[in-house]
Amino acid sequence: MIGQRRLLARLGERALEGDVAHAYELSGPRSIGKRTVATRLAQTLLCTSEPRVAGGCGTCLACRKVEHATHPDVRLVTRRVDLDPGGDKKMISIEQVREMQQDLALRPLEGGWRIVIVDDAADLSEHAEVALLKTLEEPPVHAVLMLLTPTPSRLLETIRSRLVPLPFRLVAAMEIAEGLATRFGPEARRYATIAAGRPGVALSLAADETARRKRRITESEFYRLVSSGLTDRFAWAVDLAESERDTQKRNEAIESRLREWSELARDAAAAAHGADRAVRPDRANETAQLVKAVSPRELVDLALSLDRWRRDVIESNVNARMLLELLVLRLPYAASLKVAA
Ligand SMILES: [Zn+2]
């Protein structure tokens, strides 16, 4: 596990002493390790090795079942559309919550606990949330629920007040670098800074050529927009706003662009002010061109705006098309910018 070690150690040690809450709220940005910590906590509770260790031994049958999502006492509740991409179930439904509750009412089959992981809890439909409240008010004695979400503010206050909050923090680049080096060799260290505190991003960049290529394409999209006129920019905004019928997936597509672009703009703004601490040294050429074409003040404004819009996309139901049109109007213009492939 990269990062969150202190959180996990504290949780694990308490769990070993029998100090386990019935419900937790694991919150923090995507790819920061929420699902991994939930899995480790489940392993801590269900591990059959002696002496028991915080995080589980990782090798006993119970630990391996949890890892492979085949343990009968661990249930993952998630949007059906994520399991069946052709389906149209965009929220976690009340039926899913009821099924989970029936399960939870029974005694554990193999271990001492029944564990439910809800990911992303902000996807619970209104009815599902109200139904879940019943379980939180009177949880079965062997029940442990973990509600995972990057946007805890979207949960009902009555739900949140019954959860033990576990806020996740961004992980230091050095710690990510070391984790990558251990797993993939020293070459992989270079993905640590790019991940901006999120180990999940670093891991997928280090392990997956497709993730790297996708990222390059998203970055090039930014530079291409900056060098194109309003007609093309508006066409791009409409395309992206209408690209995906599933609102959440579309917002994720917008959010990831805004996040990456804000980092590109921040690099340019920092370079324009003489700082030499690029998050994306591999884009030094494009950064230099931006600095030449756009005023330092504009670059700072752009980096801040992109980051603010990104938070708007996550936290509120903004109108995607309006936001993207505003974005293309605010993007600086640098006709001469050349993008490396
Ligand atoms: Zn184990």
CSV table of C-alpha atoms and ligand atoms in Angstrom, one decimal:
chain,number,residue,atom,x,y,z
A,1,MET,CA,0.0,0.0,0.0
A,2,ILE,CA,1.4,3.4,-1.0
A,3,GLY,CA,0.4,6.2,1.5
A,4,GLN,CA,-2.3,6.2,4.2
A,5,ARG,CA,-0.1,3.9,6.3
A,6,ARG,CA,-0.6,5.8,9.5
A,7,LEU,CA,-4.4,5.8,9.0
A,8,LEU,CA,-4.4,2.1,8.2
A,9,ALA,CA,-2.1,1.3,11.1
A,10,ARG,CA,-4.2,3.2,13.6
A,11,LEU,CA,-7.5,1.6,12.3
A,12,GLY,CA,-5.9,-1.9,12.2
A,13,GLU,CA,-4.5,-1.8,15.7
A,14,ARG,CA,-7.9,-0.6,17.0
A,15,ALA,CA,-9.7,-3.3,15.1
A,16,LEU,CA,-7.4,-6.0,16.5
A,17,GLU,CA,-8.3,-4.8,20.0
A,18,GLY,CA,-12.0,-5.2,19.0
A,19,ASP,CA,-12.5,-1.4,18.7
A,20,VAL,CA,-14.4,-1.4,15.5
A,21,ALA,CA,-17.1,1.1,14.5
A,22,HIS,CA,-20.2,-0.1,12.7
A,23,ALA,CA,-19.9,2.6,10.0
A,24,TYR,CA,-17.1,4.6,8.5
A,25,GLU,CA,-16.9,7.4,5.9
A,26,LEU,CA,-13.8,7.1,3.7
A,27,SER,CA,-13.5,10.4,1.9
A,28,GLY,CA,-10.9,11.9,-0.4
A,29,PRO,CA,-10.1,12.4,-4.1
A,30,ARG,CA,-10.3,9.6,-6.6
A,31,SER,CA,-7.3,7.2,-6.9
A,32,ILE,CA,-6.0,8.1,-3.4
A,33,GLY,CA,-6.5,4.7,-1.9
A,34,LYS,CA,-10.0,4.5,-0.4
A,35,ARG,CA,-10.8,1.1,-1.9
A,36,THR,CA,-7.4,-0.3,-0.9
A,37,VAL,CA,-7.8,0.8,2.8
A,38,ALA,CA,-11.3,-0.6,2.8
A,39,THR,CA,-10.0,-3.9,1.6
A,40,ARG,CA,-7.1,-3.9,4.1
A,41,LEU,CA,-9.5,-3.2,6.9
A,42,ALA,CA,-11.8,-6.1,5.8
A,43,GLN,CA,-8.7,-8.3,5.8
A,44,THR,CA,-7.7,-7.1,9.3
A,45,LEU,CA,-11.1,-8.2,10.5
A,46,LEU,CA,-11.4,-11.5,8.6
A,47,CYS,CA,-7.7,-12.7,8.6
A,48,THR,CA,-7.3,-16.2,10.1
A,49,SER,CA,-3.5,-16.1,10.7
A,50,GLU,CA,-2.1,-16.0,14.2
A,51,PRO,CA,-0.9,-13.7,15.6
A,52,ARG,CA,-3.2,-11.3,13.8
A,53,VAL,CA,-1.7,-8.2,12.3
A,54,ALA,CA,-3.1,-4.8,11.3
A,55,GLY,CA,-3.9,-5.0,7.6
A,56,GLY,CA,-4.2,-8.7,7.5
A,57,CYS,CA,-1.5,-11.2,6.7
A,58,GLY,CA,-2.4,-11.1,3.0
A,59,THR,CA,-1.6,-14.7,2.4
A,60,CYS,CA,-4.2,-16.8,4.3
A,61,LEU,CA,-7.3,-18.0,2.4
A,62,ALA,CA,-9.5,-15.4,4.0
A,63,CYS,CA,-7.2,-12.6,3.1
A,64,ARG,CA,-6.9,-13.8,-0.5
A,65,LYS,CA,-10.7,-14.2,-0.8
A,66,VAL,CA,-11.1,-10.6,0.4
A,67,GLU,CA,-8.5,-9.4,-2.1
A,68,HIS,CA,-10.2,-11.2,-5.0
A,69,ALA,CA,-13.7,-10.1,-3.9
A,70,THR,CA,-14.9,-13.7,-3.4
A,71,HIS,CA,-15.2,-13.7,0.4
A,72,PRO,CA,-18.9,-14.4,1.3
A,73,ASP,CA,-18.8,-12.0,4.2
A,74,VAL,CA,-17.7,-9.0,2.2
A,75,ARG,CA,-20.2,-7.3,-0.1
A,76,LEU,CA,-19.4,-4.5,-2.5
A,77,VAL,CA,-22.3,-2.2,-3.4
A,78,THR,CA,-21.7,-0.1,-6.4
A,79,ARG,CA,-23.6,1.3,-9.4
A,80,ARG,CA,-24.8,-1.5,-11.7
A,81,VAL,CA,-23.8,0.5,-14.7
A,82,ASP,CA,-20.2,0.1,-13.6
A,83,LEU,CA,-20.6,-3.7,-13.7
A,84,ASP,CA,-22.8,-3.8,-16.8
A,85,PRO,CA,-21.7,-0.8,-19.1
A,86,GLY,CA,-24.7,-1.4,-21.4
A,87,GLY,CA,-27.2,-1.0,-18.6
A,88,ASP,CA,-28.9,2.2,-17.5
A,89,LYS,CA,-28.7,1.9,-13.7
A,90,LYS,CA,-26.9,5.1,-12.9
A,91,MET,CA,-27.6,5.2,-9.2
A,92,ILE,CA,-27.3,2.7,-6.4
A,93,SER,CA,-30.9,1.6,-6.1
A,94,ILE,CA,-33.1,0.9,-3.1
A,95,GLU,CA,-33.3,-2.7,-4.3
A,96,GLN,CA,-29.5,-3.0,-4.0
A,97,VAL,CA,-29.6,-1.6,-0.5
A,98,ARG,CA,-32.4,-4.0,0.5
A,99,GLU,CA,-30.6,-7.0,-0.9
A,100,MET,CA,-27.5,-5.9,1.1
A,101,GLN,CA,-29.6,-5.5,4.3
A,102,GLN,CA,-31.1,-9.0,4.0
A,103,ASP,CA,-27.5,-10.4,3.7
A,104,LEU,CA,-26.3,-8.3,6.6
A,105,ALA,CA,-29.0,-9.5,8.9
A,106,LEU,CA,-27.6,-13.1,8.7
A,107,ARG,CA,-24.8,-14.3,10.8
A,108,PRO,CA,-21.3,-14.2,9.1
A,109,LEU,CA,-20.6,-17.3,7.1
A,110,GLU,CA,-16.8,-17.7,7.6
A,111,GLY,CA,-15.5,-14.9,9.8
A,112,GLY,CA,-16.7,-12.9,12.7
A,113,TRP,CA,-18.0,-10.0,10.7
A,114,ARG,CA,-20.1,-9.0,7.7
A,115,ILE,CA,-18.6,-6.1,5.8
A,116,VAL,CA,-20.3,-3.9,3.3
A,117,ILE,CA,-18.3,-1.5,1.1
A,118,VAL,CA,-20.4,1.2,-0.7
A,119,ASP,CA,-18.5,2.9,-3.5
A,120,ASP,CA,-19.3,5.6,-4.4
A,121,ALA,CA,-21.8,6.4,-1.6
A,122,ALA,CA,-22.7,9.6,-3.3
A,123,ASP,CA,-24.3,7.5,-6.0
A,124,LEU,CA,-27.0,6.2,-3.6
A,125,SER,CA,-30.4,7.2,-4.9
A,126,GLU,CA,-32.5,9.2,-2.5
A,127,HIS,CA,-34.6,6.2,-1.5
A,128,ALA,CA,-31.6,4.0,-1.2
A,129,GLU,CA,-30.0,6.5,1.2
A,130,VAL,CA,-33.1,6.7,3.4
A,131,ALA,CA,-33.3,2.9,3.4
A,132,LEU,CA,-29.6,2.7,4.4
A,133,LEU,CA,-30.3,5.0,7.3
A,134,LYS,CA,-32.2,2.2,9.0
A,135,THR,CA,-29.1,0.0,9.0
A,136,LEU,CA,-27.0,2.8,10.4
A,137,GLU,CA,-29.5,3.5,13.2
A,138,GLU,CA,-29.6,-0.2,14.3
A,139,PRO,CA,-26.7,-2.0,12.8
A,140,PRO,CA,-26.5,-5.8,13.4
A,141,VAL,CA,-23.8,-6.6,16.0
A,142,HIS,CA,-21.5,-8.1,13.4
A,143,ALA,CA,-21.9,-5.4,10.7
A,144,VAL,CA,-19.2,-3.1,9.5
A,145,LEU,CA,-20.2,-0.6,6.7
A,146,MET,CA,-17.7,1.5,4.8
A,147,LEU,CA,-19.0,4.3,2.7
A,148,LEU,CA,-16.5,5.6,0.2
A,149,THR,CA,-16.8,8.9,-1.7
A,150,PRO,CA,-14.8,11.8,-3.0
A,151,THR,CA,-17.8,14.1,-2.3
A,152,PRO,CA,-19.1,13.4,1.3
A,153,SER,CA,-21.0,16.7,1.2
A,154,ARG,CA,-23.5,15.0,-1.1
A,155,LEU,CA,-24.5,12.5,1.6
A,156,LEU,CA,-27.5,13.2,3.8
A,157,GLU,CA,-26.4,14.9,7.0
A,158,THR,CA,-28.4,12.2,9.0
A,159,ILE,CA,-26.2,9.6,7.3
A,160,ARG,CA,-23.0,11.4,7.9
A,161,SER,CA,-23.6,12.0,11.5
A,162,ARG,CA,-23.6,8.2,12.0
A,163,LEU,CA,-20.3,7.6,10.3
A,164,VAL,CA,-16.8,7.7,11.8
A,165,PRO,CA,-15.0,10.1,9.4
A,166,LEU,CA,-11.8,8.9,7.8
A,167,PRO,CA,-10.5,11.7,5.6
A,168,PHE,CA,-7.7,10.7,3.2
A,169,ARG,CA,-4.8,13.0,2.6
A,170,LEU,CA,-2.8,13.4,-0.6
A,171,VAL,CA,0.4,11.3,-0.4
A,172,ALA,CA,3.9,12.9,-0.6
A,173,ALA,CA,5.6,12.5,-3.9
A,174,MET,CA,8.6,10.9,-2.2
A,175,GLU,CA,6.5,8.2,-0.7
A,176,ILE,CA,4.8,7.5,-4.0
A,177,ALA,CA,8.2,7.4,-5.7
A,178,GLU,CA,9.5,4.8,-3.2
A,179,GLY,CA,6.4,2.7,-3.6
A,180,LEU,CA,6.8,2.7,-7.4
A,181,ALA,CA,10.5,1.9,-7.2
A,182,THR,CA,9.8,-1.1,-5.0
A,183,ARG,CA,7.1,-2.4,-7.3
A,184,PHE,CA,8.4,-1.5,-10.8
A,185,GLY,CA,12.1,-0.6,-10.4
A,186,PRO,CA,13.8,2.8,-10.2
A,187,GLU,CA,12.6,4.0,-13.7
A,188,ALA,CA,9.0,4.2,-12.4
A,189,ARG,CA,9.9,6.9,-9.9
A,190,ARG,CA,9.3,9.6,-12.6
A,191,TYR,CA,5.5,9.0,-12.4
A,192,ALA,CA,5.4,10.1,-8.8
A,193,THR,CA,5.2,13.8,-9.3
A,194,ILE,CA,2.7,13.6,-12.1
A,195,ALA,CA,0.3,11.8,-9.9
A,196,ALA,CA,0.0,14.9,-7.7
A,197,GLY,CA,-0.5,13.0,-4.4
A,198,ARG,CA,-2.7,10.2,-5.7
A,199,PRO,CA,-1.0,6.8,-5.7
A,200,GLY,CA,-3.7,5.2,-7.8
A,201,VAL,CA,-2.8,7.5,-10.7
A,202,ALA,CA,0.9,6.8,-10.3
A,203,LEU,CA,0.4,3.1,-10.3
A,204,SER,CA,-1.7,3.1,-13.4
A,205,LEU,CA,0.8,5.3,-15.2
A,206,ALA,CA,3.7,3.1,-14.2
A,207,ALA,CA,2.0,-0.1,-15.1
A,208,ASP,CA,-0.2,0.7,-18.0
A,209,GLU,CA,0.9,2.0,-21.4
A,210,THR,CA,-2.8,2.8,-22.3
A,211,ALA,CA,-3.1,5.1,-19.3
A,212,ARG,CA,0.1,6.9,-20.4
A,213,ARG,CA,-1.1,7.3,-23.9
A,214,LYS,CA,-4.5,8.5,-22.8
A,215,ARG,CA,-2.9,11.1,-20.6
A,216,ARG,CA,-0.7,12.4,-23.5
A,217,ILE,CA,-3.8,12.7,-25.7
A,218,THR,CA,-5.7,14.7,-23.0
A,219,GLU,CA,-2.7,17.0,-22.6
A,220,SER,CA,-2.4,17.6,-26.3
A,221,GLU,CA,-6.0,18.4,-26.4
A,222,PHE,CA,-5.3,21.3,-24.1
A,223,TYR,CA,-2.5,22.7,-26.2
A,224,ARG,CA,-4.5,22.3,-29.4
A,225,LEU,CA,-7.4,24.2,-27.9
A,226,VAL,CA,-5.1,27.0,-26.8
A,227,SER,CA,-3.9,27.3,-30.4
A,228,SER,CA,-7.3,27.2,-32.0
A,229,GLY,CA,-9.9,29.8,-32.7
A,230,LEU,CA,-13.4,30.2,-31.2
A,231,THR,CA,-15.3,28.1,-33.7
A,232,ASP,CA,-13.2,25.0,-33.1
A,233,ARG,CA,-13.3,25.6,-29.4
A,234,PHE,CA,-17.1,25.8,-29.2
A,235,ALA,CA,-17.3,22.7,-31.3
A,236,TRP,CA,-15.1,20.9,-28.8
A,237,ALA,CA,-17.2,22.1,-25.9
A,238,VAL,CA,-20.4,20.8,-27.5
A,239,ASP,CA,-18.8,17.5,-28.3
A,240,LEU,CA,-17.5,16.9,-24.8
A,241,ALA,CA,-20.7,18.1,-23.2
A,242,GLU,CA,-22.7,15.7,-25.3
A,243,SER,CA,-20.2,12.9,-25.4
A,244,GLU,CA,-21.6,10.7,-22.7
A,245,ARG,CA,-25.2,10.2,-21.6
A,246,ASP,CA,-24.2,9.0,-18.2
A,247,THR,CA,-23.8,12.3,-16.3
A,248,GLN,CA,-21.3,10.9,-13.9
A,249,LYS,CA,-19.0,9.5,-16.6
A,250,ARG,CA,-19.2,12.7,-18.5
A,251,ASN,CA,-18.3,14.7,-15.4
A,252,GLU,CA,-15.4,12.4,-14.8
A,253,ALA,CA,-14.2,13.1,-18.3
A,254,ILE,CA,-14.4,16.8,-17.7
A,255,GLU,CA,-12.9,16.6,-14.2
A,256,SER,CA,-9.9,14.7,-15.3
A,257,ARG,CA,-9.2,17.2,-18.1
A,258,LEU,CA,-9.5,20.2,-15.8
A,259,ARG,CA,-7.2,18.5,-13.3
A,260,GLU,CA,-4.5,17.8,-15.8
A,261,TRP,CA,-4.8,21.1,-17.5
A,262,SER,CA,-4.7,23.0,-14.3
A,263,GLU,CA,-1.3,21.3,-13.7
A,264,LEU,CA,-0.1,22.3,-17.2
A,265,ALA,CA,-1.2,25.9,-16.6
A,266,ARG,CA,0.4,25.9,-13.2
A,267,ASP,CA,3.7,24.8,-14.6
A,268,ALA,CA,3.5,27.6,-17.2
A,269,ALA,CA,2.6,30.1,-14.5
A,270,ALA,CA,5.4,29.0,-12.3
A,271,ALA,CA,7.9,29.1,-15.2
A,272,ALA,CA,6.7,32.6,-16.1
A,273,HIS,CA,7.6,33.7,-12.6
A,274,GLY,CA,11.0,32.1,-12.8
A,275,ALA,CA,10.3,29.0,-10.7
A,276,ASP,CA,11.9,25.8,-11.8
A,277,ARG,CA,9.7,23.2,-10.2
A,278,ALA,CA,7.7,21.7,-13.1
A,279,VAL,CA,5.2,18.9,-12.3
A,280,ARG,CA,5.5,17.9,-16.0
A,281,PRO,CA,9.1,18.3,-17.0
A,282,ASP,CA,8.3,16.2,-20.1
A,283,ARG,CA,6.1,19.1,-21.4
A,284,ALA,CA,8.9,21.7,-20.9
A,285,ASN,CA,8.8,22.6,-24.6
A,286,GLU,CA,5.1,23.4,-24.6
A,287,THR,CA,5.4,25.2,-21.3
A,288,ALA,CA,8.1,27.5,-22.7
A,289,GLN,CA,5.9,28.3,-25.7
A,290,LEU,CA,2.9,29.1,-23.4
A,291,VAL,CA,5.1,31.4,-21.3
A,292,LYS,CA,6.2,33.2,-24.5
A,293,ALA,CA,2.7,33.7,-25.8
A,294,VAL,CA,0.6,34.4,-22.7
A,295,SER,CA,1.1,36.9,-19.9
A,296,PRO,CA,2.2,35.6,-16.4
A,297,ARG,CA,-0.9,37.1,-14.9
A,298,GLU,CA,-3.2,35.3,-17.3
A,299,LEU,CA,-1.4,32.0,-16.7
A,300,VAL,CA,-2.0,32.3,-12.9
A,301,ASP,CA,-5.6,33.1,-13.5
A,302,LEU,CA,-6.0,30.2,-15.8
A,303,ALA,CA,-4.5,27.7,-13.4
A,304,LEU,CA,-6.7,28.9,-10.6
A,305,SER,CA,-9.9,29.0,-12.7
A,306,LEU,CA,-9.3,25.5,-14.0
A,307,ASP,CA,-9.0,24.2,-10.5
A,308,ARG,CA,-12.1,26.0,-9.3
A,309,TRP,CA,-14.2,24.7,-12.2
A,310,ARG,CA,-12.9,21.2,-11.5
A,311,ARG,CA,-14.2,21.5,-7.9
A,312,ASP,CA,-17.5,22.8,-9.3
A,313,VAL,CA,-17.8,19.8,-11.5
A,314,ILE,CA,-17.3,17.4,-8.6
A,315,GLU,CA,-19.3,19.2,-5.9
A,316,SER,CA,-22.2,20.6,-7.7
A,317,ASN,CA,-24.5,19.8,-10.6
A,318,VAL,CA,-23.1,22.4,-12.9
A,319,ASN,CA,-24.4,22.7,-16.5
A,320,ALA,CA,-21.6,21.0,-18.3
A,321,ARG,CA,-22.1,22.8,-21.6
A,322,MET,CA,-22.2,26.2,-20.0
A,323,LEU,CA,-19.1,25.5,-18.0
A,324,LEU,CA,-17.2,24.2,-21.1
A,325,GLU,CA,-18.2,27.2,-23.1
A,326,LEU,CA,-17.0,29.5,-20.4
A,327,LEU,CA,-13.8,27.6,-20.3
A,328,VAL,CA,-13.1,28.0,-24.0
A,329,LEU,CA,-13.8,31.7,-23.8
A,330,ARG,CA,-11.4,32.1,-20.9
A,331,LEU,CA,-8.6,30.0,-22.4
A,332,PRO,CA,-5.7,32.2,-23.6
A,333,TYR,CA,-4.9,32.2,-27.3
A,334,ALA,CA,-1.5,31.1,-28.6
A,335,ALA,CA,-1.8,30.5,-32.4
A,336,SER,CA,1.8,29.5,-32.8
A,337,LEU,CA,1.9,26.8,-30.2
A,338,LYS,CA,3.3,23.5,-31.5
A,339,VAL,CA,2.6,20.3,-29.7
A,340,ALA,CA,5.0,17.4,-29.6
A,341,ALA,CA,3.2,14.1,-30.3
B,1,ZN,ZN,-4.7,-13.3,6.5
